[in-house]
Coordinates of C-alpha atoms (C1' of nucleotides) in Angstrom, one line a residue:
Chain W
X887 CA 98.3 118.4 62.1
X888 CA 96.2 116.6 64.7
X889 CA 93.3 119.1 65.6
X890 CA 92.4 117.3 68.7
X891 CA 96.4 118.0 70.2
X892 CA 95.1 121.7 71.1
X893 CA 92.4 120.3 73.2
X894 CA 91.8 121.5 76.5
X895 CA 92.6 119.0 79.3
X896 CA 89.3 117.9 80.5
X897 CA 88.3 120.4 83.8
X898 CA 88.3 119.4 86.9
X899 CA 84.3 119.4 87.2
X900 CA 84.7 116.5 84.4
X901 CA 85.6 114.1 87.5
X902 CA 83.6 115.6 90.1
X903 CA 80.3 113.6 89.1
X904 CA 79.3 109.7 89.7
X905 CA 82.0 107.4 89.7
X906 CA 79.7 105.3 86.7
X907 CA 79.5 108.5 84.8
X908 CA 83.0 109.4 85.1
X909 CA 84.0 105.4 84.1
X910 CA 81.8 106.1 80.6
X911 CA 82.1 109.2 79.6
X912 CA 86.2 109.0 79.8
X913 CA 85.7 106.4 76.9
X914 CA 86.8 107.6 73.3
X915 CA 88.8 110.5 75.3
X916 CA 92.8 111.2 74.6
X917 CA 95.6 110.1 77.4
X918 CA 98.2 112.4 76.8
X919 CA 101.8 112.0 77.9
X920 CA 104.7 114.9 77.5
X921 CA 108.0 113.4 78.4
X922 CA 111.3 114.0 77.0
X923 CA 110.3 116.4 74.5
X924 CA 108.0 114.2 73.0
X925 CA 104.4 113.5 73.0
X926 CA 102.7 110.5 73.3
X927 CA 98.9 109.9 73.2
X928 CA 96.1 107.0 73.4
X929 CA 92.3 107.1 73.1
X930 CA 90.6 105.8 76.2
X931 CA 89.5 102.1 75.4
X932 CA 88.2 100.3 78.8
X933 CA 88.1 101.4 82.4
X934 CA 87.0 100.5 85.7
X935 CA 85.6 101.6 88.8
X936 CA 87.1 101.3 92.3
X937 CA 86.0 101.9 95.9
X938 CA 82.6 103.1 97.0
X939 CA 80.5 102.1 100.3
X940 CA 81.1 98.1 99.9
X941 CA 83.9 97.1 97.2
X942 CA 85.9 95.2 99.0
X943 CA 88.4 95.1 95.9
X944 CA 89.2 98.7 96.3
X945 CA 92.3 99.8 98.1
X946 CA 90.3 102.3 100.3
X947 CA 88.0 99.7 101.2
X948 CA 88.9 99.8 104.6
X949 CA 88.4 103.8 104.5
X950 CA 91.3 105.0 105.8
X951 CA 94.4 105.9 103.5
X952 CA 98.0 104.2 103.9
X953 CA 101.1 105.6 102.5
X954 CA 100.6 103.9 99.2
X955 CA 96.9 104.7 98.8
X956 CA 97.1 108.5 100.6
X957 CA 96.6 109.9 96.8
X958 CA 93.0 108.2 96.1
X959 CA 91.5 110.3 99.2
X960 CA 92.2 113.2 97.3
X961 CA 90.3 115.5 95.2
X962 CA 88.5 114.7 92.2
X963 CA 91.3 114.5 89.5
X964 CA 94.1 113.7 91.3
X965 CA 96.3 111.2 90.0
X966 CA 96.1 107.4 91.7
X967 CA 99.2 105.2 90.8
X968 CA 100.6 102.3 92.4
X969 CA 102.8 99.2 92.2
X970 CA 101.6 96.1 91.5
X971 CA 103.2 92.5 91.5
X972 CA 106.3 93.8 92.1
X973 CA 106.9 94.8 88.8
X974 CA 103.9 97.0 87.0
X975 CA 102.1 99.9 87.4
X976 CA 98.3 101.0 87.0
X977 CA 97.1 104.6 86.5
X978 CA 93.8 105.8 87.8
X979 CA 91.9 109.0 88.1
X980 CA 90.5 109.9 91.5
X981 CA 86.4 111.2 91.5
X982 CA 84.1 111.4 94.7
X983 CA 83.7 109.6 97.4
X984 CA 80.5 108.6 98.6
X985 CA 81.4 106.7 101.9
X986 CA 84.9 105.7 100.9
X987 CA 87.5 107.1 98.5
X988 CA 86.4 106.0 94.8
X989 CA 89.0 106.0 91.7
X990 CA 88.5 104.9 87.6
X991 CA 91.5 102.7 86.8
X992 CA 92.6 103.2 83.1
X993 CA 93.2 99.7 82.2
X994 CA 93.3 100.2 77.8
X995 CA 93.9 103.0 75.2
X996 CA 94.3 103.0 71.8
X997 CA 98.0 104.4 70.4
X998 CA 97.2 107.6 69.1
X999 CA 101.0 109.3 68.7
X1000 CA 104.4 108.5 69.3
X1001 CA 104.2 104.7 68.7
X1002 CA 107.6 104.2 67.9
X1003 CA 108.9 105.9 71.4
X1004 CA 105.8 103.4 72.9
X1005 CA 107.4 100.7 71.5
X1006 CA 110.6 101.6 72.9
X1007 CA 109.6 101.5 76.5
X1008 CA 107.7 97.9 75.6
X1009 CA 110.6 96.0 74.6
X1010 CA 109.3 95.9 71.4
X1011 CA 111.4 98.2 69.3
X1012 CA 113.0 95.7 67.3
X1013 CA 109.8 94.4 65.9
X1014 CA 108.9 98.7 65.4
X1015 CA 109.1 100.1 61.8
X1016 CA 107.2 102.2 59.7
X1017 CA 104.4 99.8 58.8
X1018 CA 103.4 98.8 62.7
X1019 CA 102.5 95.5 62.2
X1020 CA 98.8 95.0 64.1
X1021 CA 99.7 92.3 66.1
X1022 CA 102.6 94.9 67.7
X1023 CA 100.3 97.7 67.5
X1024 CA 97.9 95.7 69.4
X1025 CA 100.5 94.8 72.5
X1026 CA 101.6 98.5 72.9
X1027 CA 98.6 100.3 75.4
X1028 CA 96.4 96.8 76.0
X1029 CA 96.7 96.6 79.6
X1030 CA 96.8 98.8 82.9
X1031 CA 101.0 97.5 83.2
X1032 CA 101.5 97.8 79.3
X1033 CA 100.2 101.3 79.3
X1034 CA 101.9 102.7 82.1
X1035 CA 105.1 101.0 80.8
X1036 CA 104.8 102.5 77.5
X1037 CA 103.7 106.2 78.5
X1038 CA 106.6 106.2 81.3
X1039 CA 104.1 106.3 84.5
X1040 CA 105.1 105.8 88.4
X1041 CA 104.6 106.6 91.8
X1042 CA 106.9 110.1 90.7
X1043 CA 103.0 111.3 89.1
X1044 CA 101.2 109.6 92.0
X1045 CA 99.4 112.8 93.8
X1046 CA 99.8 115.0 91.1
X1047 CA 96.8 116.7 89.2
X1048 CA 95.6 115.4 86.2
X1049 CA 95.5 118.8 84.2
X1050 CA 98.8 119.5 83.1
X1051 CA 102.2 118.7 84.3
X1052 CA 103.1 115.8 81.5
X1053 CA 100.0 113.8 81.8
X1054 CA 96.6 114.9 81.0
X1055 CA 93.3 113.7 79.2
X1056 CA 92.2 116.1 76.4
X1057 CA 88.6 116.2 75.8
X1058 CA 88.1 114.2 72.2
X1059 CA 85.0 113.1 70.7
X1060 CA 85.5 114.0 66.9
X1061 CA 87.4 111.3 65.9
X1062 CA 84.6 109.1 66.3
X1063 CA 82.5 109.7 63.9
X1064 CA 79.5 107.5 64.9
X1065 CA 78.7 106.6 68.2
X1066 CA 80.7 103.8 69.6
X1067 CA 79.3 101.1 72.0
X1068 CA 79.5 101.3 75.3
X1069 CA 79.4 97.2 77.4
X1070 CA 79.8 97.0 81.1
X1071 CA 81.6 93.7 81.9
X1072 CA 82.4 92.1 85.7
X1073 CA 86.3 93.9 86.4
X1074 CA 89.6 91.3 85.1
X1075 CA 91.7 89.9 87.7
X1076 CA 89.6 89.7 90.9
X1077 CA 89.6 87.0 93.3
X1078 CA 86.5 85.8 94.8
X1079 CA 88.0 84.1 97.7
X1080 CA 88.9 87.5 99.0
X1081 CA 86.6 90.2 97.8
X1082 CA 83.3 87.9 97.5
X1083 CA 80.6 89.3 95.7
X1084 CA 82.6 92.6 94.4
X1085 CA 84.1 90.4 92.0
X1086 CA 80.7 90.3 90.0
X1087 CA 79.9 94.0 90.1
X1088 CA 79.8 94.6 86.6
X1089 CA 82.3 98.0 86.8
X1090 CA 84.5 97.5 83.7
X1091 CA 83.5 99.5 80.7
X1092 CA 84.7 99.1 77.1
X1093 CA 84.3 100.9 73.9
X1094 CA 83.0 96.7 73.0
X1095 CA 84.3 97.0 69.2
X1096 CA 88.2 98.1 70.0
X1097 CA 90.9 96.0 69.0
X1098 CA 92.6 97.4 71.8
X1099 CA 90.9 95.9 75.1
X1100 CA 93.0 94.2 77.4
X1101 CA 91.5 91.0 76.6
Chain P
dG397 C1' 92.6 80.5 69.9
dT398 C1' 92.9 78.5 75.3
dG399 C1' 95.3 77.7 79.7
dC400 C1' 99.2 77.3 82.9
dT401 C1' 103.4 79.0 85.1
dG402 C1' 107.1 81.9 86.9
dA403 C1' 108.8 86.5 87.7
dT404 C1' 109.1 89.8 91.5
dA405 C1' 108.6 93.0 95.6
dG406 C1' 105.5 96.1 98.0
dT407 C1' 101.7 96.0 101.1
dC408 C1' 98.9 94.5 104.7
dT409 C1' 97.5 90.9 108.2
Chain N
dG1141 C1' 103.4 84.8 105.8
dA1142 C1' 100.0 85.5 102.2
dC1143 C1' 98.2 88.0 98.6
dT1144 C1' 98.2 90.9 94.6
dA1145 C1' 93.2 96.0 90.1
dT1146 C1' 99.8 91.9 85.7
dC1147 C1' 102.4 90.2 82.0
dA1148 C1' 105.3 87.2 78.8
dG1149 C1' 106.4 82.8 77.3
dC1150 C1' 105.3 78.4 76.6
dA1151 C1' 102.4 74.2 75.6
dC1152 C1' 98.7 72.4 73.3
dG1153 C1' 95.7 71.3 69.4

DNA sequence: GTGCTGATAGTCT
DNA sequence: GACTATCAGCACG
């Protein structure tokens, strides 16, 4: 029995703070998934800020919403998902705006519960047994695509409350049992040619010693 | 380990 | 028409 399955999902007040506060403190927390009456669930490894006055990466930079970004000018805690490259997905958490509509992207987790049904949805279920080799273990949740992949996440959740309702984050701090450093690193996957100096903001965070960052 | 390439389609200019 | 908050597979050494 896993103590930290009868957690709470964090409150909403847990997002209504500073976009940078939000980013940190979600480290080392649980990602919960309910879905075909099974449970899967990943500890919060690396995350990254979106959107503010001048981010010119952000989807609400321009500071009006669009059909695919309507969900980010929501309330704090509202579920932000959206296609990318045709093909993936990316999950974020929506928390105040200042001037313009500010989400956390979830971009790495590490897998908690319900590996096998993870490696499923990866492709990767003939390389599953029950020794999880590390190399697998480490290409189930290491990305904002492989994540969403593996916990089953679409537009279907986009606009939907993150408190219930098959996805949630459950406040978890006791598995760690020493404090785990915290590095802020420039976000992955910007282009400089289009968003200038936003690609250097240094608004990725990373629990620095997981084996399960995207990179 | 590093680096390059193709896949693939929604979104915005 | 161009770009993209990505990933897997391959080459290389």
């Amino acid at each position: 029995m896993e103590v930290a399955e009868a957690a709470e999902p964090l409150s909403r007040s847990f997002y209504d703070r500073d976009k940078h506060t939000v980013a940190r403190d979600l480290l080392g927390h649980r990602l919960v998934r309910e879905i075909d009456d099974h449970r899967l669930a990943g500890r919060i490894v690396e995350t990254e800020v979106y959107g503010g006055p001048d981010d010119r990466a952000s989807h609400a930079d321009s500071g009006e919403p669009t059909e695919r970004t309507r969900s980010m000018f929501g309330p704090p805690g509202t579920i932000y998902i959206y296609k990318i490259y045709g093909m993936y997905h990316c999950l974020n958490v929506v928390v105040p705006a200042e001037a313009k509509a500010a989400a956390i992207l979830i971009r790495a987790l590490e897998p908690l519960r319900g590996l096998e049904a993870m490696a499923k949805r990866r492709g990767l279920a003939d390389r599953y047994d029950e020794s999880m080799t590390r190399t697998v273990k480490k290409n189930l949740l290491s990305g904002p695509g492989k994540l969403c992949q593996a916990f089953a996440l679409d537009r279907a959740l986009d606009g939907t409350a993150l408190a219930g309702g098959g996805l949630w984050i459950a406040s978890d701090t006791s598995t760690d049992p020493e404090p785990s450093r915290i590095e802020s690193t420039p976000r992955i996957g910007l282009n400089p040619d289009t968003v200038g100096e936003a690609a250097d903001y240094p608004w990725r965070y990373i629990l620095a010693d997981s084996p399960y960052l995207s990179r």
